[in-house]
């Protein structure tokens, strides 16, 4: 069976705090917590010069540290490690461009934006749009829409629940 | 530079960041886009909590606040609702449970304010709730957005479906999305989302996504002008091609021409799809991956164009870099590695294979650890191709050096894998020696695997067996704790089967045992080998019988119970080999610590061996304690163990080139306790054979004598009936019916008269739960064997767990079809479907019948109508060893009659098959012809259909 390219993506700090998690395979909440805990520990225990790939359970982990944040993707055994590393980098670039010199705090305080950007870039664990311009255009457009939006109507009214 | 360098921060940047930090600390409402001040304040509060308790307190306060807001009489405006939903999401992402707010989030979906809708969708995507009422509302909102013709709303809805991907959503939207995907007026961004959304639905519910009429238009998305559309669509096409290669095969030529255009484009042609001077690296990798779903193109022109592309990729990888950035080289090399994967997949272009190998060779000493790692990994597969095996071998020194000097254990592991893969007769001694010396300092995490690999290579490439024995004993000395029983069983098997090495083995273990502290596994091997072959070195006064005995016995008290038991057996063998040791050994056996040992096994052995040595005559003793007969040759169980550890693909490289007989797997080698009644010329006193656990409790220890791994293969995605396991159970009742990377199915069954009971054991081999686990048994065709009752199994099988199911069976009349077992479950997101033939065969209902020669031939003549007889002449598929044949015939369920056939080489059997309605008498005659390696099998039964069926079944057993 064809499997997901990216099974999940985790962002965590050097202190092991999870900053963003995106799961592309169905897993229970319990399983997700266990995986995050295991993986954060494993990666934090590695030394800086070590290689960016490791076998973990039946997956391949590709990770890279950017300043205080670790970005980590779990991909299938037959997936291409280097291109996954550049998936991570492109995401970092997108965050950086959007926030303007992104730092961990931006991701903490604007976590929803980090998710929106990720959804424009990757969908269902596959690259949807690799052009930096196009992804950012979509996000900027959304920000613009907000400003133009008219006054809200009652939401309940709309779906007929009141 | 707009890129974050890994650690280097410009001063400017640092200043900007410290400013930001202050901003977040003192005035939290600086978030970009639309600020939600309340959210920023809350996040800031949480960050300022000094302890976990304080954090929980703050969260509980906030939850109470939000709950009261949601329950309050005053209708909340969209903004507040959005803010509170977002806070709930934040709390959930911190790791706390959230049990309300879903309805408010669903309400947001219908907002016409984009950001409110967006937050609603985000909440739903992260916290899916299977509440059916909500799903209906969510689907309703999605439906509205999909039909809104507003591309941004459509994209949000598609993202949500792709993120949740539930079956309910597939049911609601699987037919709509292909339409959106191929419609001429759909915006590019919507097409991209639609393609990947459809892919997600196809993965979770393939039965609901019907491409049919859309196939050709989807394939043609590969030609789309918009690179983003191609990038998204190709993931979908790759998945569909894997499942329906024929329907999608037109994608091959399209993919080749697209790839060719990208590869030959200048680095600026593709504008924003060029990444650090590399044109469209993601799309290139995906195109190369798609091509790996197919064999090389048949069309010469397409093939030529593709080979040209691959050559260009190899050439470009050699060009001087256009940028010093690691991103440039990573993107370029990602394409190179994917191209090499395709070259290996085709395995038909010797030039490309050798070139690939040479270019990887340069990476072996690259300063980037990542490249060294990948080169080692990729070379492992190149080593398996006949075209590049020799080219890989030229790098042996570099790889050995990597094993010694790499600082990262995962890289050393790859180096060890590659050494294993490149090993052949010409370099085996060097590689084994290097691996042995590496073992002395190897990381604990990889020792066991290394030990297995050394053991396999040593056995496979042993030209002289003394080298083999030395290697294994070294292995035990260096890494005794990691030497599993398979390994030391195997060295004993080989020593027993090869008389040219027995003397050497005895001498070597004797020397190894001299070491003051030797590993318990060494004592086991030593005890066994001296017990069998100690006589071969007894001539030397330095290793006289008593010296040997004293040496072994000096280790006795330090050993565990199983090893002591083995040593006791070695002692009784000594009494037979060296009568002069009898008195000494009897004295040892007689002492209280043996004969009154609190361990039952030890006590029993001491008592019985003492008695045996006192009352049996020398002749009887010599018969009982005779040298072990050779073990049947079979697949090395250590290889099987490695396969199991690494998955079947991983060890395909050094398959035994001197193909050992694959036979003897079917019951012949399976000498567990329940076939122990087989008359054997020598009892298995040392307990190695009975140490084999019998099939039905498939534990992870594995065993030398029960080959449970013989058919590890990838999971069967479709329900094509798998009947490989079936034939192995004709002559036995217990064992492993099926095994792949996910699941192991063990069987234990018993039959009496026309009734039977079968226990099925389903073991989850993964660490992940199997969901919706169901099994159904059906009886096709004229099958009259009745499955009386099956209890449904639990729907969840936890990772590593095993569940059991019982089938009660009644044979109503004779039959030839076997019942089918269908198993369905979800692993990860994927539905697994598996059909197996259950090994219920007519012979299971045999009652053995003893009879004299006279009676036999009288009945034989009575059954002389032509249709009552079935006969087959066939070539032996397995060895023709007498004991194995006897064991199989007994396993069949008939009585094996001695002194009936005038030719002692032949076998005759008799039995009665019990069905509910009638009894069917059966006579069997098997005539082996050792010279021609052929058999003639004749069956005569009182019912013709039974003769036919038994003949078919049995002809595949010998």
Short mmCIF file of N, CA and C in Angstrom, two decimals, chain B residues 853 857 880-883 885-886 889 896-908 925-930:
data_model
loop_
_atom_site.label_atom_id
_atom_site.label_comp_id
_atom_site.label_asym_id
_atom_site.label_seq_id
_atom_site.Cartn_x
_atom_site.Cartn_y
_atom_site.Cartn_z
N UNK B 853 0.55 -57.95 7.45
CA UNK B 853 0.87 -57.94 6.02
C UNK B 853 -0.24 -58.64 5.23
N UNK B 857 -2.66 -56.85 2.29
CA UNK B 857 -2.74 -57.17 0.86
C UNK B 857 -4.11 -57.69 0.47
N UNK B 880 15.43 -37.18 0.98
CA UNK B 880 14.68 -38.42 1.09
C UNK B 880 15.04 -39.16 2.36
N UNK B 881 15.34 -38.44 3.39
CA UNK B 881 15.76 -39.04 4.64
C UNK B 881 14.64 -39.88 5.27
N UNK B 882 15.00 -41.10 5.66
CA UNK B 882 14.02 -42.05 6.17
C UNK B 882 13.21 -41.51 7.35
N UNK B 883 13.93 -40.93 8.30
CA UNK B 883 13.25 -40.49 9.51
C UNK B 883 12.26 -39.38 9.20
N UNK B 885 10.75 -38.89 6.36
CA UNK B 885 9.59 -39.47 5.67
C UNK B 885 8.64 -40.13 6.67
N UNK B 886 9.22 -40.86 7.58
CA UNK B 886 8.38 -41.54 8.58
C UNK B 886 7.60 -40.53 9.40
N UNK B 889 4.72 -39.28 7.39
CA UNK B 889 3.63 -40.24 7.21
C UNK B 889 2.84 -40.39 8.50
N UNK B 896 1.70 -46.33 10.32
CA UNK B 896 2.79 -46.70 9.43
C UNK B 896 3.10 -48.17 9.71
N UNK B 897 2.93 -49.01 8.72
CA UNK B 897 3.00 -50.45 8.97
C UNK B 897 4.38 -51.00 8.62
N UNK B 898 4.99 -51.61 9.62
CA UNK B 898 6.31 -52.21 9.38
C UNK B 898 6.13 -53.64 8.86
N UNK B 899 7.15 -54.12 8.19
CA UNK B 899 7.19 -55.52 7.74
C UNK B 899 5.97 -55.91 6.92
N UNK B 900 5.43 -55.00 6.16
CA UNK B 900 4.30 -55.36 5.31
C UNK B 900 4.77 -55.47 3.88
N UNK B 901 5.43 -54.45 3.42
CA UNK B 901 5.88 -54.46 2.04
C UNK B 901 7.12 -55.35 1.94
N UNK B 902 7.14 -56.20 0.93
CA UNK B 902 8.32 -57.06 0.78
C UNK B 902 9.59 -56.24 0.56
N UNK B 903 9.46 -55.06 -0.02
CA UNK B 903 10.63 -54.22 -0.20
C UNK B 903 10.76 -53.28 1.00
N UNK B 904 11.83 -53.45 1.82
CA UNK B 904 11.92 -52.66 3.06
C UNK B 904 12.07 -51.16 2.79
N UNK B 905 12.43 -50.79 1.57
CA UNK B 905 12.56 -49.36 1.25
C UNK B 905 11.21 -48.67 1.18
N UNK B 906 10.17 -49.46 0.92
CA UNK B 906 8.86 -48.85 0.71
C UNK B 906 8.13 -48.61 2.03
N UNK B 907 7.17 -47.70 1.96
CA UNK B 907 6.37 -47.41 3.14
C UNK B 907 4.92 -47.74 2.84
N UNK B 908 4.25 -48.39 3.78
CA UNK B 908 2.81 -48.58 3.61
C UNK B 908 2.10 -48.10 4.87
N UNK B 925 0.67 -46.49 -0.27
CA UNK B 925 1.98 -47.08 -0.48
C UNK B 925 2.88 -46.02 -1.13
N UNK B 926 4.03 -45.83 -0.53
CA UNK B 926 4.97 -44.84 -1.05
C UNK B 926 6.27 -45.54 -1.38
N UNK B 927 6.66 -45.49 -2.66
CA UNK B 927 7.88 -46.18 -3.09
C UNK B 927 8.93 -45.17 -3.51
N UNK B 928 9.93 -44.95 -2.67
CA UNK B 928 10.98 -44.00 -3.04
C UNK B 928 12.01 -44.66 -3.97
N UNK B 929 12.53 -43.88 -4.86
CA UNK B 929 13.66 -44.32 -5.67
C UNK B 929 14.78 -43.32 -5.47
N UNK B 930 15.67 -43.66 -4.56
CA UNK B 930 16.71 -42.74 -4.13
C UNK B 930 17.61 -42.30 -5.27
#
